[in-house]
Amino acid sequence: MAEEMRIVLRNYGKIDPLKIDDYLAQGGYKSLEKARAMNTADLIAEVKKSNLRGRGGAGFNCGMKWSFAAGAQADQKYVICNADEGEPGTYKDRLIMENDPHTLIEGMAICAYAIGATQGYIYLRGEYPFLVSTLNTAINQAKEKGLVKDFDIEVRSGAGAYVCGEETALIESIEGKRGEPRFKPPYPPSEGLWSKPTIVNNVETFANIPVIIEKGADWYASIGNPAYPGTKVFTLTGDINNRTFFEVPTNTTIREIVFQFGGGVPGDKKFKAVQIGGTSGAFIPDALLDTPVAFDSMSAIGATLGSGATFVIDESRDIVDVATRIAGFFEHESCGKCAPCREGTARTAELMEKINEGRGSNKDVALLEKLGTVMSYSCLCGLGQAAPAPVLTTIKHFKADYEAKFV
Amino acid sequence: MMDYKEIIAQYDGKAGGIIEAYHALLREFSYLPEEAIAEAARVFKLSTAEAYGIATFYSMFSVEARGKNVVRICESAPCHVAGAADVVAALERELGIKMGESTADGKFALEFTECVGQCQATPVITVNGKPYLDVSPAQIPAIIAEYK
Ligand SMILES: Cc1cc2nc3c(=O)[nH]c(=O)nc-3n(C[C@H](O)[C@H](O)[C@H](O)COP(=O)(O)O)c2cc1C
Ligand code: SF4
Ligand code: FES
């Protein structure tokens, strides 16, 4: 039986987030001190060896990313925390920032030392205005105690655009522009904010860092699935008994998430499908529930781990209606910079509405499949590439529900 | 009320500060008046078209006058299946306007939003950014009354 294990939520409910002394009493900022006593190459090697992979969706090796920025020559470098958290169903980064802001600041400060940055930004989604003062209080406390010398952090607010979670769009937004993704390469570790080397990491990624430094890379690498070690915070929504959150090692299976931790589907209803990774994730049927949640295991079944948002629907739900709503989300959130996504999300939404209203046929489904496949490789950024996943996977696993709506 | 010029001036010289300036304008006026956008363009050394392009890109900004208290309801999938449509109906009934409209007295604006990150307690509405959780249609009159 899988058990909860709290690394990034280790202080949840145990400390007053607005009191730095509470954090210090739990050993806070000791890792920063330890990191500063190491030479930066060793520090980055340690993070690399832990095999910590990004918790924001793409799953890139964190230490590797840091090594690119550390190796870049520049008069100025930046550390950015991606706190945009726009994926529907996700609120894990809020939990971390609300309950333990110092762990984020400590993680960012360790990164700044490792790559040689003096300025940091927390890009906080506009929907969390109440967190601005929590974060600023924590930053000021750390400054006053002289714990984060030579590293300034500024909080910048987003203004309601899902695409701004994409790292280059986020950078554009901090620069005061429309949040449209950039062509890559160059990648941010070589040319990011104001064309300077920049590390963008997710809140949960940074929150892992102090513990990795404290307990060591080998300890961390041995937890969960070796290819994507550590823990993951999950948030559960939809038709599930426990609409809650928890943190588990990455070898936990989807079935354990839904039935053991989530307590299964309420009432006498049967489970129908689960979507993991938020609205851009695949819908997964019962037959695939024994898959471990780790990044690569999920990829192997055509799904994603993403943010860890888990949305369950029971047999009474109209999955075509849900997928239609999701198609509307992508049409609304496409930034419009590239044609495959701008046109593709609009056409997908149109076709889904047609089918959902009972005016569709097999021809429309075939069109959706073709369109989705083209979008998945031709769109400029991950938004357009992932947008077809909910539609394509519901067609794949729940074709009968579509057919039931045909004229 | 603070003048829009004074508000924008506070962010003069701040790299990328136009979005922060727009947030500040929003707190005062609830939308971005045309002359404020032109002023922001001047201060941040952009063309008016660029300043306008930024104002229209982000869903929290509005370039049209709207009610002072912005009521938003989440329509993302978790809130959708939790009964957001019934809450929409209750809001429209209570305020006597449709989604996307503002009340004639200029007190309220009603808008859809995507997920606001409070999905542990769906459906969710926000008023001026403050979240209300597990909202039922019956609670709507009391919530609105707080802002009257
Ligand atoms: C459309 C889109 C939205 C994204 N939203 C987020 C987000 O809200 N938070 C986040 O950390 N990463 C998000 N990402 C992933 C980031 O681009 C980037 O991979 C991540 O911030 C890197 O940090 P990590 O390596 O710590 O995961 C998004 C990507 C795309 C394509
Ligand atoms: S894929 Fe969509 S969101 Fe991404 S750049 Fe193209 S239009 Fe914008
Ligand atoms: S889905 Fe509505 S608040 Fe997240």
Tab-separated table of C-alpha atoms in Angstrom, chain A residues 144-306:
chain	number	residue	atom	x	y	z
A	144	GLU	CA	16.568	41.597	7.276
A	145	LYS	CA	18.150	38.538	8.816
A	146	GLY	CA	20.928	38.777	6.255
A	147	LEU	CA	20.151	35.315	4.952
A	148	VAL	CA	19.866	36.157	1.282
A	149	LYS	CA	22.678	38.596	0.763
A	150	ASP	CA	23.500	39.583	-2.827
A	151	PHE	CA	20.226	38.254	-4.175
A	152	ASP	CA	17.115	40.363	-4.655
A	153	ILE	CA	13.721	38.892	-5.411
A	154	GLU	CA	10.827	40.820	-6.876
A	155	VAL	CA	7.247	39.576	-7.191
A	156	ARG	CA	5.582	40.298	-10.543
A	157	SER	CA	1.906	39.647	-11.142
A	158	GLY	CA	0.477	38.021	-14.233
A	159	ALA	CA	-2.839	39.251	-15.541
A	160	GLY	CA	-4.830	36.236	-16.618
A	161	ALA	CA	-3.221	34.391	-19.510
A	162	TYR	CA	-2.643	30.631	-19.352
A	163	VAL	CA	0.057	30.810	-22.018
A	164	CYS	CA	2.202	32.960	-19.693
A	165	GLY	CA	3.086	29.753	-17.833
A	166	GLU	CA	5.164	28.804	-20.867
A	167	GLU	CA	8.647	29.941	-19.894
A	168	THR	CA	9.443	32.215	-22.829
A	169	ALA	CA	5.958	33.785	-22.777
A	170	LEU	CA	6.492	34.367	-19.058
A	171	ILE	CA	9.767	36.117	-19.793
A	172	GLU	CA	8.073	38.330	-22.390
A	173	SER	CA	5.448	39.205	-19.789
A	174	ILE	CA	8.026	40.219	-17.163
A	175	GLU	CA	9.587	42.391	-19.870
A	176	GLY	CA	6.231	44.160	-20.023
A	177	LYS	CA	4.988	42.754	-23.315
A	178	ARG	CA	2.192	40.553	-24.596
A	179	GLY	CA	2.915	37.063	-23.297
A	180	GLU	CA	3.633	35.349	-26.589
A	181	PRO	CA	6.098	32.424	-26.663
A	182	ARG	CA	9.430	32.884	-28.381
A	183	PHE	CA	10.971	30.637	-30.989
A	184	LYS	CA	13.491	28.277	-29.352
A	185	PRO	CA	16.490	28.034	-29.464
A	186	PRO	CA	17.975	30.084	-27.939
A	187	TYR	CA	16.745	28.605	-24.675
A	188	PRO	CA	16.455	30.800	-21.571
A	189	PRO	CA	19.570	29.386	-19.810
A	190	SER	CA	21.632	30.986	-22.580
A	191	GLU	CA	19.348	33.880	-23.585
A	192	GLY	CA	16.333	34.605	-21.400
A	193	LEU	CA	15.104	37.681	-19.580
A	194	TRP	CA	16.430	40.828	-21.292
A	195	SER	CA	18.575	38.422	-23.360
A	196	LYS	CA	20.559	37.338	-20.289
A	197	PRO	CA	21.066	33.763	-19.053
A	198	THR	CA	17.963	32.848	-17.065
A	199	ILE	CA	16.748	29.863	-15.090
A	200	VAL	CA	13.004	29.332	-15.009
A	201	ASN	CA	11.857	26.669	-12.558
A	202	ASN	CA	8.516	25.756	-11.090
A	203	VAL	CA	7.607	26.458	-7.428
A	204	GLU	CA	7.547	22.756	-6.554
A	205	THR	CA	10.936	22.242	-8.220
A	206	PHE	CA	12.537	24.982	-6.119
A	207	ALA	CA	10.853	23.667	-2.960
A	208	ASN	CA	12.658	20.329	-3.429
A	209	ILE	CA	16.099	21.940	-3.510
A	210	PRO	CA	16.700	22.706	0.193
A	211	VAL	CA	15.856	19.110	1.144
A	212	ILE	CA	18.105	17.667	-1.562
A	213	ILE	CA	21.009	19.782	-0.293
A	214	GLU	CA	20.254	18.811	3.293
A	215	LYS	CA	19.868	15.051	2.803
A	216	GLY	CA	21.950	14.514	-0.307
A	217	ALA	CA	21.457	13.483	-3.909
A	218	ASP	CA	21.640	9.739	-3.240
A	219	TRP	CA	18.867	9.888	-0.688
A	220	TYR	CA	16.629	11.775	-3.099
A	221	ALA	CA	17.456	9.636	-6.133
A	222	SER	CA	16.426	6.510	-4.239
A	223	ILE	CA	12.835	7.698	-3.649
A	224	GLY	CA	10.079	6.633	-6.046
A	225	ASN	CA	10.715	5.874	-9.697
A	226	PRO	CA	14.466	6.023	-10.544
A	227	ALA	CA	13.868	7.804	-13.866
A	228	TYR	CA	11.821	10.525	-12.185
A	229	PRO	CA	12.672	10.281	-8.515
A	230	GLY	CA	11.241	12.046	-5.526
A	231	THR	CA	7.667	12.873	-4.761
A	232	LYS	CA	4.860	14.638	-6.560
A	233	VAL	CA	2.062	16.729	-5.148
A	234	PHE	CA	-1.338	15.761	-6.514
A	235	THR	CA	-4.546	17.771	-6.372
A	236	LEU	CA	-7.826	15.896	-6.822
A	237	THR	CA	-10.994	17.352	-8.323
A	238	GLY	CA	-14.204	16.169	-9.959
A	239	ASP	CA	-16.165	13.057	-8.968
A	240	ILE	CA	-13.947	11.920	-6.161
A	241	ASN	CA	-14.642	11.344	-2.476
A	242	ASN	CA	-11.580	13.181	-1.199
A	243	ARG	CA	-11.229	16.444	-3.095
A	244	THR	CA	-7.898	17.099	-1.559
A	245	PHE	CA	-4.144	17.120	-2.083
A	246	PHE	CA	-1.297	14.874	-1.019
A	247	GLU	CA	2.340	14.206	-1.806
A	248	VAL	CA	3.477	10.714	-2.800
A	249	PRO	CA	6.584	9.015	-4.214
A	250	THR	CA	6.562	8.850	-8.011
A	251	ASN	CA	6.206	5.060	-8.224
A	252	THR	CA	2.654	5.339	-6.894
A	253	THR	CA	0.105	4.175	-9.484
A	254	ILE	CA	-2.811	6.119	-10.910
A	255	ARG	CA	-5.150	3.549	-9.344
A	256	GLU	CA	-3.703	4.229	-5.894
A	257	ILE	CA	-4.096	7.971	-6.450
A	258	VAL	CA	-7.752	7.690	-7.431
A	259	PHE	CA	-8.945	4.847	-5.219
A	260	GLN	CA	-6.653	4.742	-2.208
A	261	PHE	CA	-5.872	8.428	-1.654
A	262	GLY	CA	-8.899	9.812	-3.463
A	263	GLY	CA	-11.281	7.310	-1.931
A	264	GLY	CA	-12.812	6.518	-5.324
A	265	VAL	CA	-15.979	7.806	-6.889
A	266	PRO	CA	-18.839	8.966	-4.627
A	267	GLY	CA	-22.203	7.233	-4.399
A	268	ASP	CA	-22.901	3.969	-6.180
A	269	LYS	CA	-21.497	5.256	-9.427
A	270	LYS	CA	-18.704	3.695	-11.396
A	271	PHE	CA	-15.405	5.291	-12.362
A	272	LYS	CA	-15.302	6.414	-15.968
A	273	ALA	CA	-12.054	8.261	-16.660
A	274	VAL	CA	-9.313	10.315	-15.075
A	275	GLN	CA	-7.442	13.215	-16.612
A	276	ILE	CA	-4.000	13.841	-15.132
A	277	GLY	CA	-1.837	16.895	-15.651
A	278	GLY	CA	-4.676	19.366	-15.843
A	279	THR	CA	-6.838	20.315	-18.777
A	280	SER	CA	-4.102	19.614	-21.330
A	281	GLY	CA	-3.737	16.030	-20.109
A	282	ALA	CA	-5.002	12.805	-21.635
A	283	PHE	CA	-8.160	11.072	-20.424
A	284	ILE	CA	-7.197	7.690	-19.028
A	285	PRO	CA	-9.623	4.726	-18.877
A	286	ASP	CA	-9.853	2.014	-16.218
A	287	ALA	CA	-7.656	-0.423	-18.160
A	288	LEU	CA	-4.565	1.805	-17.780
A	289	LEU	CA	-4.888	2.684	-14.087
A	290	ASP	CA	-2.014	0.488	-12.929
A	291	THR	CA	0.518	2.792	-14.585
A	292	PRO	CA	2.968	4.514	-12.193
A	293	VAL	CA	2.577	8.294	-12.238
A	294	ALA	CA	6.265	8.934	-13.050
A	295	PHE	CA	6.881	11.078	-16.109
A	296	ASP	CA	8.109	8.418	-18.554
A	297	SER	CA	5.604	5.749	-17.503
A	298	MET	CA	2.864	8.252	-18.247
A	299	SER	CA	4.383	9.132	-21.635
A	300	ALA	CA	4.433	5.428	-22.469
A	301	ILE	CA	0.626	5.288	-22.281
A	302	GLY	CA	0.208	8.526	-24.224
A	303	ALA	CA	-0.498	10.537	-21.098
A	304	THR	CA	1.373	13.195	-19.121
A	305	LEU	CA	2.075	13.815	-15.473
A	306	GLY	CA	2.096	17.565	-15.962
